[in-house]
Short mmCIF file of C-alpha atoms in Angstrom, two decimals:
data_model
loop_
_atom_site.label_atom_id
_atom_site.label_comp_id
_atom_site.label_asym_id
_atom_site.label_seq_id
_atom_site.Cartn_x
_atom_site.Cartn_y
_atom_site.Cartn_z
CA UNK A 1 -32.30 50.20 -15.64
CA UNK A 2 -31.36 46.50 -15.72
CA UNK A 3 -27.99 45.31 -14.52
CA UNK A 4 -24.99 45.01 -16.78
CA UNK A 5 -23.47 41.54 -17.09
CA UNK A 6 -19.82 41.67 -15.94
CA UNK A 7 -16.77 40.35 -17.69
CA UNK A 8 -14.46 38.03 -15.76
CA UNK A 9 -10.77 38.83 -16.19
CA UNK A 10 -7.81 37.77 -14.06
CA UNK A 11 -9.99 36.42 -11.28
CA UNK A 12 -12.16 39.52 -10.97
CA UNK A 13 -15.66 40.41 -12.16
CA UNK A 14 -15.32 43.76 -13.89
CA UNK A 15 -17.76 46.13 -15.52
CA UNK A 16 -16.98 46.57 -19.19
CA UNK A 17 -16.27 50.01 -20.62
CA UNK A 18 -17.97 48.96 -23.85
CA UNK A 19 -20.47 51.40 -25.33
CA UNK A 20 -22.24 48.64 -27.27
CA UNK A 21 -24.61 46.46 -25.25
CA UNK A 22 -27.59 44.26 -26.07
CA UNK A 23 -30.48 43.28 -23.80
CA UNK A 24 -30.93 39.84 -22.28
CA UNK A 25 -34.63 39.10 -22.76
CA UNK A 26 -36.90 36.62 -20.99
CA UNK A 27 -38.44 34.92 -24.06
CA UNK A 28 -41.67 34.09 -22.22
CA UNK A 29 -42.69 37.71 -21.57
CA UNK A 30 -40.09 40.06 -23.17
CA UNK A 31 -38.89 41.27 -19.76
CA UNK A 32 -35.38 42.73 -19.92
CA UNK A 33 -33.23 40.82 -17.46
CA UNK A 34 -29.87 42.50 -18.06
CA UNK A 35 -27.64 44.27 -20.55
CA UNK A 36 -24.67 42.35 -21.93
CA UNK A 37 -21.65 44.37 -23.12
CA UNK A 38 -19.58 43.56 -26.19
CA UNK A 39 -16.06 43.55 -24.79
CA UNK A 40 -13.61 46.15 -26.04
CA UNK A 41 -10.32 45.29 -27.73
CA UNK A 42 -8.41 46.36 -24.63
CA UNK A 43 -10.55 44.13 -22.40
CA UNK A 44 -10.05 41.13 -24.67
CA UNK A 45 -6.31 41.72 -24.72
CA UNK A 46 -6.32 41.82 -20.92
CA UNK A 47 -8.15 38.48 -20.87
CA UNK A 48 -5.50 36.92 -23.11
CA UNK A 49 -2.67 38.42 -21.05
CA UNK A 50 -4.27 37.09 -17.87
CA UNK A 51 -4.65 33.60 -19.32
CA UNK A 52 -1.09 33.67 -20.68
CA UNK A 53 0.39 34.66 -17.34
CA UNK A 54 -1.69 32.13 -15.38
CA UNK A 55 -0.63 29.29 -17.68
CA UNK A 56 2.98 29.62 -16.52
CA UNK A 57 2.08 28.40 -13.05
CA UNK A 58 -1.14 26.45 -13.65
CA UNK A 59 0.54 23.96 -15.99
CA UNK A 60 2.95 23.10 -13.14
CA UNK A 61 0.15 22.28 -10.67
CA UNK A 62 0.10 18.50 -10.13
CA UNK A 63 -2.82 16.76 -11.79
CA UNK A 64 -4.20 15.41 -8.46
CA UNK A 65 -4.39 18.97 -7.14
CA UNK A 66 -6.24 20.10 -10.26
CA UNK A 67 -8.62 17.15 -9.82
CA UNK A 68 -9.34 18.12 -6.20
CA UNK A 69 -10.37 21.61 -7.27
CA UNK A 70 -12.80 20.09 -9.76
CA UNK A 71 -14.17 17.84 -7.03
CA UNK A 72 -14.98 21.01 -5.07
CA UNK A 73 -16.47 22.58 -8.20
CA UNK A 74 -18.78 19.69 -9.01
CA UNK A 75 -19.93 19.65 -5.37
CA UNK A 76 -20.85 23.35 -5.59
CA UNK A 77 -22.63 22.85 -8.92
CA UNK A 78 -24.72 20.07 -7.40
CA UNK A 79 -25.52 22.20 -4.35
CA UNK A 80 -26.71 25.05 -6.59
CA UNK A 81 -28.27 23.02 -9.41
CA UNK A 82 -31.83 24.24 -8.79
CA UNK A 83 -30.72 27.86 -8.51
CA UNK A 84 -28.70 27.67 -11.74
CA UNK A 85 -31.63 25.98 -13.49
CA UNK A 86 -33.99 28.79 -12.50
CA UNK A 87 -31.59 31.42 -13.89
CA UNK A 88 -31.28 29.36 -17.05
CA UNK A 89 -35.03 28.91 -17.43
CA UNK A 90 -35.74 32.63 -17.13
CA UNK A 91 -33.19 33.77 -19.69
CA UNK A 92 -33.40 30.81 -22.08
CA UNK A 93 -37.06 29.81 -21.79
CA UNK A 94 -36.65 26.13 -20.94
CA UNK A 95 -39.12 24.55 -18.56
CA UNK A 96 -37.58 23.92 -15.16
CA UNK A 97 -37.15 20.14 -15.48
CA UNK A 98 -35.35 20.56 -18.80
CA UNK A 99 -33.20 23.37 -17.36
CA UNK A 100 -32.15 21.06 -14.51
CA UNK A 101 -31.22 18.44 -17.10
CA UNK A 102 -29.09 21.02 -18.94
CA UNK A 103 -27.16 21.74 -15.73
CA UNK A 104 -26.82 18.07 -14.83
CA UNK A 105 -25.35 17.06 -18.18
CA UNK A 106 -22.71 19.73 -17.61
CA UNK A 107 -22.01 18.47 -14.10
CA UNK A 108 -21.34 15.02 -15.58
CA UNK A 109 -18.48 16.47 -17.65
CA UNK A 110 -17.04 18.18 -14.57
CA UNK A 111 -17.11 14.80 -12.81
CA UNK A 112 -15.21 13.36 -15.76
CA UNK A 113 -12.63 16.14 -15.43
CA UNK A 114 -12.06 14.99 -11.84
CA UNK A 115 -10.50 11.86 -13.36
CA UNK A 116 -7.85 13.89 -15.17
CA UNK A 117 -4.86 12.13 -13.62
CA UNK A 118 -5.65 8.82 -15.29
CA UNK A 119 -6.84 10.54 -18.48
CA UNK A 120 -3.42 12.18 -18.93
CA UNK A 121 -1.34 9.07 -18.40
CA UNK A 122 1.24 8.51 -21.11
CA UNK A 123 2.71 5.26 -22.44
CA UNK A 124 6.01 3.49 -22.00
CA UNK A 125 7.94 0.59 -23.48
CA UNK A 126 11.14 -0.68 -21.93
CA UNK A 127 14.01 -1.90 -24.16
CA UNK A 128 12.73 -0.66 -27.52
CA UNK A 129 16.38 -1.23 -28.44
CA UNK A 130 19.22 -2.50 -26.26
CA UNK A 131 19.14 -0.48 -23.00
CA UNK A 132 16.90 2.15 -24.62
CA UNK A 133 13.42 3.02 -23.29
CA UNK A 134 10.69 5.10 -24.90
CA UNK A 135 7.92 6.85 -23.00
CA UNK A 136 5.42 9.61 -23.67
CA UNK A 137 3.96 12.48 -21.65
CA UNK A 138 0.68 14.31 -22.20
CA UNK A 139 1.11 18.05 -21.73
CA UNK A 140 -1.23 21.07 -22.00
CA UNK A 141 -1.31 23.34 -25.05
CA UNK A 142 -1.58 26.82 -23.47
CA UNK A 143 -4.51 29.22 -23.87
CA UNK A 144 -7.73 27.68 -25.20
CA UNK A 145 -11.03 29.37 -26.01
CA UNK A 146 -14.67 28.34 -26.25
CA UNK A 147 -17.60 29.92 -28.11
CA UNK A 148 -20.95 28.57 -26.95
CA UNK A 149 -24.55 28.77 -28.25
CA UNK A 150 -27.78 29.88 -26.58
CA UNK A 151 -29.55 26.52 -26.42
CA UNK A 152 -27.43 24.92 -23.67
CA UNK A 153 -26.00 27.80 -21.60
CA UNK A 154 -24.86 25.47 -18.79
CA UNK A 155 -24.04 22.16 -20.46
CA UNK A 156 -21.94 23.32 -23.38
CA UNK A 157 -19.67 25.75 -21.48
CA UNK A 158 -19.16 22.88 -19.02
CA UNK A 159 -18.25 20.64 -21.97
CA UNK A 160 -15.34 22.94 -22.66
CA UNK A 161 -13.50 24.80 -19.92
CA UNK A 162 -13.46 22.06 -17.25
CA UNK A 163 -11.75 19.58 -19.58
CA UNK A 164 -9.33 22.18 -20.92
CA UNK A 165 -8.41 23.54 -17.49
CA UNK A 166 -8.15 20.10 -15.88
CA UNK A 167 -5.58 19.23 -18.57
CA UNK A 168 -3.45 22.19 -17.44
CA UNK A 169 -4.55 24.85 -19.93
CA UNK A 170 -6.06 28.26 -19.26
CA UNK A 171 -9.31 29.27 -20.92
CA UNK A 172 -11.28 32.18 -22.38
CA UNK A 173 -15.04 31.65 -22.65
CA UNK A 174 -17.27 33.65 -24.98
CA UNK A 175 -20.83 32.54 -24.12
CA UNK A 176 -23.92 33.37 -26.13
CA UNK A 177 -24.97 36.98 -25.71
CA UNK A 178 -28.60 35.79 -25.56
CA UNK A 179 -28.27 34.01 -22.20
CA UNK A 180 -25.04 35.01 -20.41
CA UNK A 181 -26.41 34.97 -16.85
CA UNK A 182 -26.11 31.21 -16.51
CA UNK A 183 -22.39 31.13 -17.47
CA UNK A 184 -21.83 34.04 -15.09
CA UNK A 185 -23.24 32.00 -12.20
CA UNK A 186 -21.11 29.02 -13.24
CA UNK A 187 -18.10 31.31 -13.10
CA UNK A 188 -18.97 32.58 -9.62
CA UNK A 189 -19.00 29.00 -8.35
CA UNK A 190 -15.70 28.37 -10.16
CA UNK A 191 -14.18 31.19 -8.10
CA UNK A 192 -15.72 29.79 -4.92
CA UNK A 193 -14.11 26.41 -5.65
CA UNK A 194 -10.70 28.07 -5.26
CA UNK A 195 -9.20 28.12 -8.75
CA UNK A 196 -6.30 30.57 -9.26
CA UNK A 197 -6.69 33.92 -10.97
CA UNK A 198 -6.48 33.94 -14.75
CA UNK A 199 -7.17 30.25 -15.25
CA UNK A 200 -10.67 31.09 -16.56
CA UNK A 201 -11.64 34.37 -18.22
CA UNK A 202 -15.06 35.30 -19.62
CA UNK A 203 -15.74 37.91 -22.28
CA UNK A 204 -19.01 38.77 -24.03
CA UNK A 205 -19.82 39.88 -27.53
CA UNK A 206 -20.60 38.88 -31.09
CA UNK A 207 -18.74 38.34 -34.36
CA UNK A 208 -16.00 40.88 -33.62
CA UNK A 209 -15.15 39.18 -30.35
CA UNK A 210 -15.25 35.72 -31.97
CA UNK A 211 -12.90 36.86 -34.72
CA UNK A 212 -10.52 38.26 -32.12
CA UNK A 213 -10.26 34.82 -30.54
CA UNK A 214 -9.84 33.14 -33.92
CA UNK A 215 -7.02 35.45 -34.96
CA UNK A 216 -5.06 35.99 -31.75
CA UNK A 217 -1.67 34.24 -32.05
CA UNK A 218 -1.47 33.23 -28.37
CA UNK A 219 -4.67 31.17 -28.45
CA UNK A 220 -3.86 27.57 -29.32
CA UNK A 221 -7.26 25.87 -29.60
CA UNK A 222 -10.86 26.87 -30.28
CA UNK A 223 -14.00 24.92 -29.42
CA UNK A 224 -17.24 26.12 -31.02
CA UNK A 225 -20.88 25.03 -31.09
CA UNK A 226 -23.39 26.77 -33.36
CA UNK A 227 -24.89 26.91 -36.83
CA UNK A 228 -23.23 25.46 -39.93
CA UNK A 229 -22.22 28.70 -41.67
CA UNK A 230 -20.57 30.04 -38.51
CA UNK A 231 -19.01 26.67 -37.67
CA UNK A 232 -17.40 26.54 -41.09
CA UNK A 233 -16.14 30.12 -40.71
CA UNK A 234 -14.69 29.31 -37.29
CA UNK A 235 -13.00 26.18 -38.59
CA UNK A 236 -11.51 27.78 -41.71
CA UNK A 237 -10.35 30.92 -39.91
CA UNK A 238 -8.95 29.10 -36.91
CA UNK A 239 -7.09 26.44 -38.86
CA UNK A 240 -5.74 29.04 -41.27
CA UNK A 241 -4.19 30.61 -38.17
CA UNK A 242 -2.70 27.21 -37.24
CA UNK A 243 -5.04 26.62 -34.29
CA UNK A 244 -6.70 23.40 -33.30
CA UNK A 245 -10.42 23.72 -33.94
CA UNK A 246 -13.46 21.62 -33.11
CA UNK A 247 -16.55 23.27 -34.60
CA UNK A 248 -19.96 21.68 -34.15
CA UNK A 249 -22.54 22.76 -36.72
CA UNK A 250 -26.17 22.01 -37.47
CA UNK A 251 -28.17 18.83 -37.79
CA UNK A 252 -31.16 17.13 -39.37
CA UNK A 253 -31.64 14.08 -37.20
CA UNK A 254 -33.80 11.15 -38.29
CA UNK A 255 -35.62 8.54 -36.23
CA UNK A 256 -36.29 5.35 -38.17
CA UNK A 257 -39.45 3.61 -36.97
CA UNK A 258 -39.77 -0.08 -37.80
CA UNK A 259 -43.22 -1.70 -37.79
CA UNK A 260 -42.13 -4.21 -35.12
CA UNK A 261 -41.40 -1.45 -32.59
CA UNK A 262 -43.61 -0.74 -29.59
CA UNK A 263 -45.91 1.98 -30.91
CA UNK A 264 -46.55 3.73 -27.58
CA UNK A 265 -42.84 3.81 -26.75
CA UNK A 266 -42.04 5.16 -30.21
CA UNK A 267 -44.57 7.98 -30.02
CA UNK A 268 -43.56 9.04 -26.50
CA UNK A 269 -39.87 9.12 -27.42
CA UNK A 270 -40.42 10.72 -30.81
CA UNK A 271 -42.51 13.62 -29.55
CA UNK A 272 -40.25 14.23 -26.56
CA UNK A 273 -37.26 14.39 -28.86
CA UNK A 274 -38.90 16.54 -31.52
CA UNK A 275 -40.60 19.06 -29.22
CA UNK A 276 -38.43 19.04 -26.08
CA UNK A 277 -36.78 22.44 -25.47
CA UNK A 278 -39.02 23.78 -28.23
CA UNK A 279 -36.99 21.77 -30.74
CA UNK A 280 -33.93 23.89 -29.93
CA UNK A 281 -31.53 20.96 -29.61
CA UNK A 282 -28.89 19.94 -32.13
CA UNK A 283 -29.74 16.32 -31.27
CA UNK A 284 -33.53 16.65 -31.64
CA UNK A 285 -35.16 14.09 -33.92
CA UNK A 286 -36.97 16.42 -36.30
CA UNK A 287 -37.63 13.75 -38.97
CA UNK A 288 -39.39 10.41 -38.51
CA UNK A 289 -38.92 7.84 -41.26
CA UNK A 290 -41.84 5.41 -41.01
CA UNK A 291 -40.91 2.05 -42.52
CA UNK A 292 -43.55 -0.21 -44.03
CA UNK A 293 -46.67 -0.62 -41.89
CA UNK A 294 -45.38 1.96 -39.38
CA UNK A 295 -46.78 4.43 -41.91
CA UNK A 296 -50.21 3.59 -40.50
CA UNK A 297 -49.30 5.24 -37.18
CA UNK A 298 -49.69 8.81 -38.43
CA UNK A 299 -53.09 9.43 -36.82
CA UNK A 300 -51.76 8.16 -33.48
CA UNK A 301 -48.74 10.47 -33.71
CA UNK A 302 -51.02 13.41 -34.50
CA UNK A 303 -53.38 12.63 -31.64
CA UNK A 304 -50.52 12.40 -29.13
CA UNK A 305 -49.05 15.64 -30.41
CA UNK A 306 -52.28 17.53 -29.75
CA UNK A 307 -51.82 16.88 -26.02
CA UNK A 308 -48.51 18.78 -25.94
CA UNK A 309 -48.63 22.46 -25.05
CA UNK A 310 -45.86 24.99 -24.42
CA UNK A 311 -45.70 27.40 -21.52
CA UNK A 312 -43.45 29.34 -19.17
CA UNK A 313 -40.76 27.77 -16.99
CA UNK A 314 -42.84 28.26 -13.85
CA UNK A 315 -45.88 26.38 -15.22
CA UNK A 316 -45.53 22.71 -14.19
CA UNK A 317 -47.95 21.59 -16.90
CA UNK A 318 -45.86 23.13 -19.72
CA UNK A 319 -44.20 20.57 -22.01
CA UNK A 320 -41.65 23.05 -23.33
CA UNK A 321 -40.96 26.78 -23.35
CA UNK A 322 -40.76 29.61 -25.90
CA UNK A 323 -38.25 30.06 -28.65
CA UNK A 324 -35.18 32.04 -27.64
CA UNK A 325 -36.11 35.21 -29.57
CA UNK A 326 -38.70 36.84 -31.79
CA UNK A 327 -36.30 36.38 -34.71
CA UNK A 328 -35.99 32.64 -34.05
CA UNK A 329 -39.77 32.29 -33.77
CA UNK A 330 -40.37 34.19 -36.99
CA UNK A 331 -37.89 31.99 -38.87
CA UNK A 332 -39.78 28.88 -37.75
CA UNK A 333 -43.11 30.41 -38.77
CA UNK A 334 -41.65 31.24 -42.17
CA UNK A 335 -40.50 27.66 -42.69
CA UNK A 336 -43.91 26.30 -41.65
CA UNK A 337 -45.52 28.54 -44.25
CA UNK A 338 -42.94 27.44 -46.83
CA UNK A 339 -43.70 23.79 -46.09
CA UNK A 340 -47.37 24.36 -46.81
CA UNK A 341 -46.53 26.25 -49.99
CA UNK A 342 -44.30 23.45 -51.27
CA UNK A 343 -47.00 20.82 -50.83
CA UNK A 344 -46.29 19.13 -47.52
CA UNK A 345 -49.47 18.13 -45.68
CA UNK A 346 -49.68 20.08 -42.42
CA UNK A 347 -51.58 17.82 -40.04
CA UNK A 348 -51.04 20.07 -37.04
CA UNK A 349 -50.10 23.76 -37.28
CA UNK A 350 -48.72 25.48 -34.19
CA UNK A 351 -47.85 28.75 -35.89
CA UNK A 352 -50.88 30.51 -34.47
CA UNK A 353 -50.34 29.46 -30.86
CA UNK A 354 -50.62 32.18 -28.21
CA UNK A 355 -50.20 31.60 -24.50
CA UNK A 356 -53.12 32.82 -22.42
CA UNK A 357 -50.85 33.59 -19.48
CA UNK A 358 -47.87 34.88 -21.51
CA UNK A 359 -49.31 36.44 -24.68
CA UNK A 360 -46.03 38.20 -25.55
CA UNK A 361 -43.98 35.02 -25.41
CA UNK A 362 -42.09 33.64 -28.42
CA UNK A 363 -44.19 30.49 -28.54
CA UNK A 364 -44.69 28.06 -31.42
CA UNK A 365 -47.12 25.21 -30.92
CA UNK A 366 -46.35 21.61 -31.92
CA UNK A 367 -46.41 21.26 -35.68
CA UNK A 368 -46.66 18.07 -37.73
CA UNK A 369 -46.04 17.66 -41.47
CA UNK A 370 -46.76 14.52 -43.48
CA UNK A 371 -45.92 13.64 -47.09
CA UNK A 372 -42.62 15.48 -46.88
CA UNK A 373 -40.05 14.89 -49.61
CA UNK A 374 -36.27 15.46 -49.48
CA UNK A 375 -36.54 18.29 -52.01
CA UNK A 376 -38.64 20.48 -49.71
CA UNK A 377 -37.11 23.40 -47.83
CA UNK A 378 -38.44 22.16 -44.49
CA UNK A 379 -36.45 18.97 -44.97
CA UNK A 380 -33.28 20.61 -46.26
CA UNK A 381 -33.00 23.28 -43.55
CA UNK A 382 -32.61 22.88 -39.81
CA UNK A 383 -35.86 24.34 -38.46
CA UNK A 384 -34.77 24.36 -34.80
CA UNK A 385 -38.34 24.45 -33.57
CA UNK A 386 -41.11 22.06 -32.42
CA UNK A 387 -41.78 20.87 -35.96
CA UNK A 388 -41.83 17.15 -36.83
CA UNK A 389 -41.61 15.88 -40.41
CA UNK A 390 -42.91 12.47 -41.47
CA UNK A 391 -41.37 10.58 -44.38
CA UNK A 392 -42.06 7.03 -45.58
CA UNK A 393 -39.77 4.20 -46.63
CA UNK A 394 -40.69 0.76 -47.91
CA UNK A 395 -37.66 -0.94 -46.37
CA UNK A 396 -34.93 -0.32 -43.82
CA UNK A 397 -32.37 -0.15 -46.63
CA UNK A 398 -34.37 2.66 -48.24
CA UNK A 399 -34.47 4.54 -44.91
CA UNK A 400 -30.70 4.16 -44.46
CA UNK A 401 -30.08 5.44 -47.99
CA UNK A 402 -32.28 8.49 -47.30
CA UNK A 403 -30.36 9.37 -44.13
CA UNK A 404 -26.94 8.76 -45.67
CA UNK A 405 -27.82 11.11 -48.52
CA UNK A 406 -28.54 13.95 -46.06
CA UNK A 407 -25.54 16.29 -45.63
CA UNK A 408 -25.74 16.26 -41.83
CA UNK A 409 -24.52 13.49 -39.55
CA UNK A 410 -25.01 14.54 -35.94
CA UNK A 411 -27.36 11.90 -34.58
CA UNK A 412 -29.90 9.30 -35.61
CA UNK A 413 -31.89 6.52 -34.00
CA UNK A 414 -33.86 3.42 -34.80
CA UNK A 415 -36.77 1.96 -32.86
CA UNK A 416 -37.21 -1.77 -33.41
CA UNK A 417 -37.48 -5.09 -31.60
CA UNK A 418 -35.20 -6.76 -34.17
CA UNK A 419 -31.54 -7.19 -33.29
CA UNK A 420 -30.77 -7.87 -36.96
CA UNK A 421 -32.39 -4.58 -38.03
CA UNK A 422 -30.55 -2.66 -35.32
CA UNK A 423 -27.23 -4.27 -36.28
CA UNK A 424 -27.71 -3.44 -39.95
CA UNK A 425 -28.65 0.14 -39.10
CA UNK A 426 -25.73 0.86 -36.76
CA UNK A 427 -23.25 -0.68 -39.24
CA UNK A 428 -24.44 0.98 -42.44
CA UNK A 429 -25.54 4.41 -41.24
CA UNK A 430 -23.12 7.29 -41.90
CA UNK A 431 -23.90 9.29 -38.78
CA UNK A 432 -21.65 9.89 -35.80
CA UNK A 433 -24.06 9.13 -32.93
CA UNK A 434 -26.57 6.31 -33.16
CA UNK A 435 -29.40 5.43 -30.79
CA UNK A 436 -31.07 2.02 -30.66
CA UNK A 437 -34.43 2.52 -28.98
CA UNK A 438 -32.89 5.72 -27.57
CA UNK A 439 -34.17 8.99 -29.10
CA UNK A 440 -31.37 11.44 -28.24
CA UNK A 441 -28.10 9.48 -28.25
CA UNK A 442 -25.88 12.04 -26.53
CA UNK A 443 -23.07 9.97 -25.00
CA UNK A 444 -21.97 10.26 -21.39
CA UNK A 445 -18.67 12.14 -20.89
CA UNK A 446 -16.35 9.11 -20.80
CA UNK A 447 -17.25 8.66 -24.47
CA UNK A 448 -16.96 11.52 -26.97
CA UNK A 449 -19.63 13.58 -28.76
CA UNK A 450 -19.01 12.46 -32.33
CA UNK A 451 -21.03 14.27 -35.01
CA UNK A 452 -20.02 13.67 -38.65
CA UNK A 453 -20.09 15.46 -41.99
CA UNK A 454 -21.57 19.00 -41.98
CA UNK A 455 -22.43 18.59 -38.31
CA UNK A 456 -18.76 18.76 -37.35
CA UNK A 457 -15.64 20.47 -38.67
CA UNK A 458 -12.41 19.19 -37.17
CA UNK A 459 -10.61 16.02 -36.17
CA UNK A 460 -10.99 15.56 -32.40
CA UNK A 461 -14.43 15.71 -30.79
CA UNK A 462 -15.69 17.06 -27.46
CA UNK A 463 -15.04 15.51 -24.03
CA UNK A 464 -14.13 11.84 -23.47
CA UNK A 465 -10.71 10.63 -24.61
CA UNK A 466 -10.88 12.76 -27.76
CA UNK A 467 -11.50 15.86 -25.66
CA UNK A 468 -8.34 15.21 -23.66
CA UNK A 469 -6.38 14.70 -26.86
CA UNK A 470 -7.81 17.94 -28.27
CA UNK A 471 -6.60 19.97 -25.29
CA UNK A 472 -3.16 18.34 -24.99
CA UNK A 473 0.00 17.56 -26.91
CA UNK A 474 2.04 14.37 -26.67
CA UNK A 475 5.76 14.47 -26.02
CA UNK A 476 7.70 11.28 -26.71
CA UNK A 477 11.05 10.65 -25.04
CA UNK A 478 13.60 8.04 -26.12
CA UNK A 479 16.25 7.57 -23.42
CA UNK A 480 19.46 5.65 -22.86
CA UNK A 481 21.76 5.82 -19.85
CA UNK A 482 25.35 4.82 -20.57
CA UNK A 483 27.33 2.49 -18.36
CA UNK A 484 31.08 2.14 -18.59
CA UNK A 485 30.87 0.27 -21.88
CA UNK A 486 31.79 2.48 -24.85
CA UNK A 487 30.05 1.82 -28.16
CA UNK A 488 32.73 1.61 -30.83
CA UNK A 489 32.41 4.07 -33.71
CA UNK A 490 29.60 6.42 -34.80
CA UNK A 491 26.19 5.00 -35.81
CA UNK A 492 25.59 6.23 -39.36
CA UNK A 493 22.16 4.60 -39.74
CA UNK A 494 18.69 5.62 -38.57
CA UNK A 495 18.33 2.55 -36.38
CA UNK A 496 18.70 2.61 -32.61
CA UNK A 497 21.87 0.85 -31.44
#
């Protein structure tokens, strides 16, 4: 029988008493790697109590001391990057190079958390009125919680709890039940770094456990990454309970290809973005808008796409791995069939792909559709697979209008050699993250991850300055120290005197 994934409560890894468990499956061969328990109500209450008790002392730890612990943590993560990546690859399906990238992008956020002392500096003005000074402090909120998806089991948890904890909060993490082994290893290294008990707690589960976090009165802030329907539920439920919420939803990202762009560079970047991680990225460019004469590049795109082949994490020649589950694969296959039915021209169909070495794997081969229209289901829905759609536009303005009409606004990019075209695009596009000759414009942690519209529900985004603001509250102090001079009479106005 496979091992049971532990919970992490009050500084201890504990075996859950839950009767309900689900298997953790290697998507390349259907091997059962572990059983993950859905935490009981009592266990979740213990996690909250642990976080609540730890907050009393953790918030008083000086910010330089908190930073030093994160310096130790990032050092351990770097030491164990390859090991973490192998765990991630087996349970998630990513090829090893991509798994290492997943871990590294998380490490970058931990490095940013090491700068917490300067990030939490307040403001001050002397003599706002005669002998009166005003200054502000940035202080932690209390207990925060994070709910993370399957597609980045290292990076996205590391987006959340390091920033929250560095700011002086305590944290409860609910990782995806589909790949919980990676977050468990991250937690083991967190313990090794020397953090106090109760600062981080980890529970496992599904909707019931998510709703517990959303409704518990002691939890002050919720960070979520997942699909649009769930993101909207998280946002509405959490805010109704007077919590801060940042909920990242789905995406339909477009790459605009101008005819003056370097064709080889465009194709390499486009296919890497569309098919990397099997298309299971919220920042994948799944739509290419070919402007003007760039529409003549279709045969070249198709030819390049035929050279891409999926495989297992331990096959160096594999371009990407399997889909996370049979259910995810079958959804993609259904949308490919629907695209054909609705009249899109399928230039390359990967729905029949089977790996010779891993015939039971959840693989979908690279798939290319041309003559797609905005009314088609494959354009309206997030496919989340290695499926690229080609649309045409006569002008850049037409391409911008197409993208701005789409309900999502996570990321977009333009490939061009024209500064004027790039400037027009970045100014007029209604999307939160824009790449210029960059296919996946995920910002480094000192900026913030800024999806718009249906791709994000909330006000303050992840990491960067906005992440610090999300996990803190500002206290403003106005102070005057009296000397021997007595002000005559009461001040009956609102002004400072």
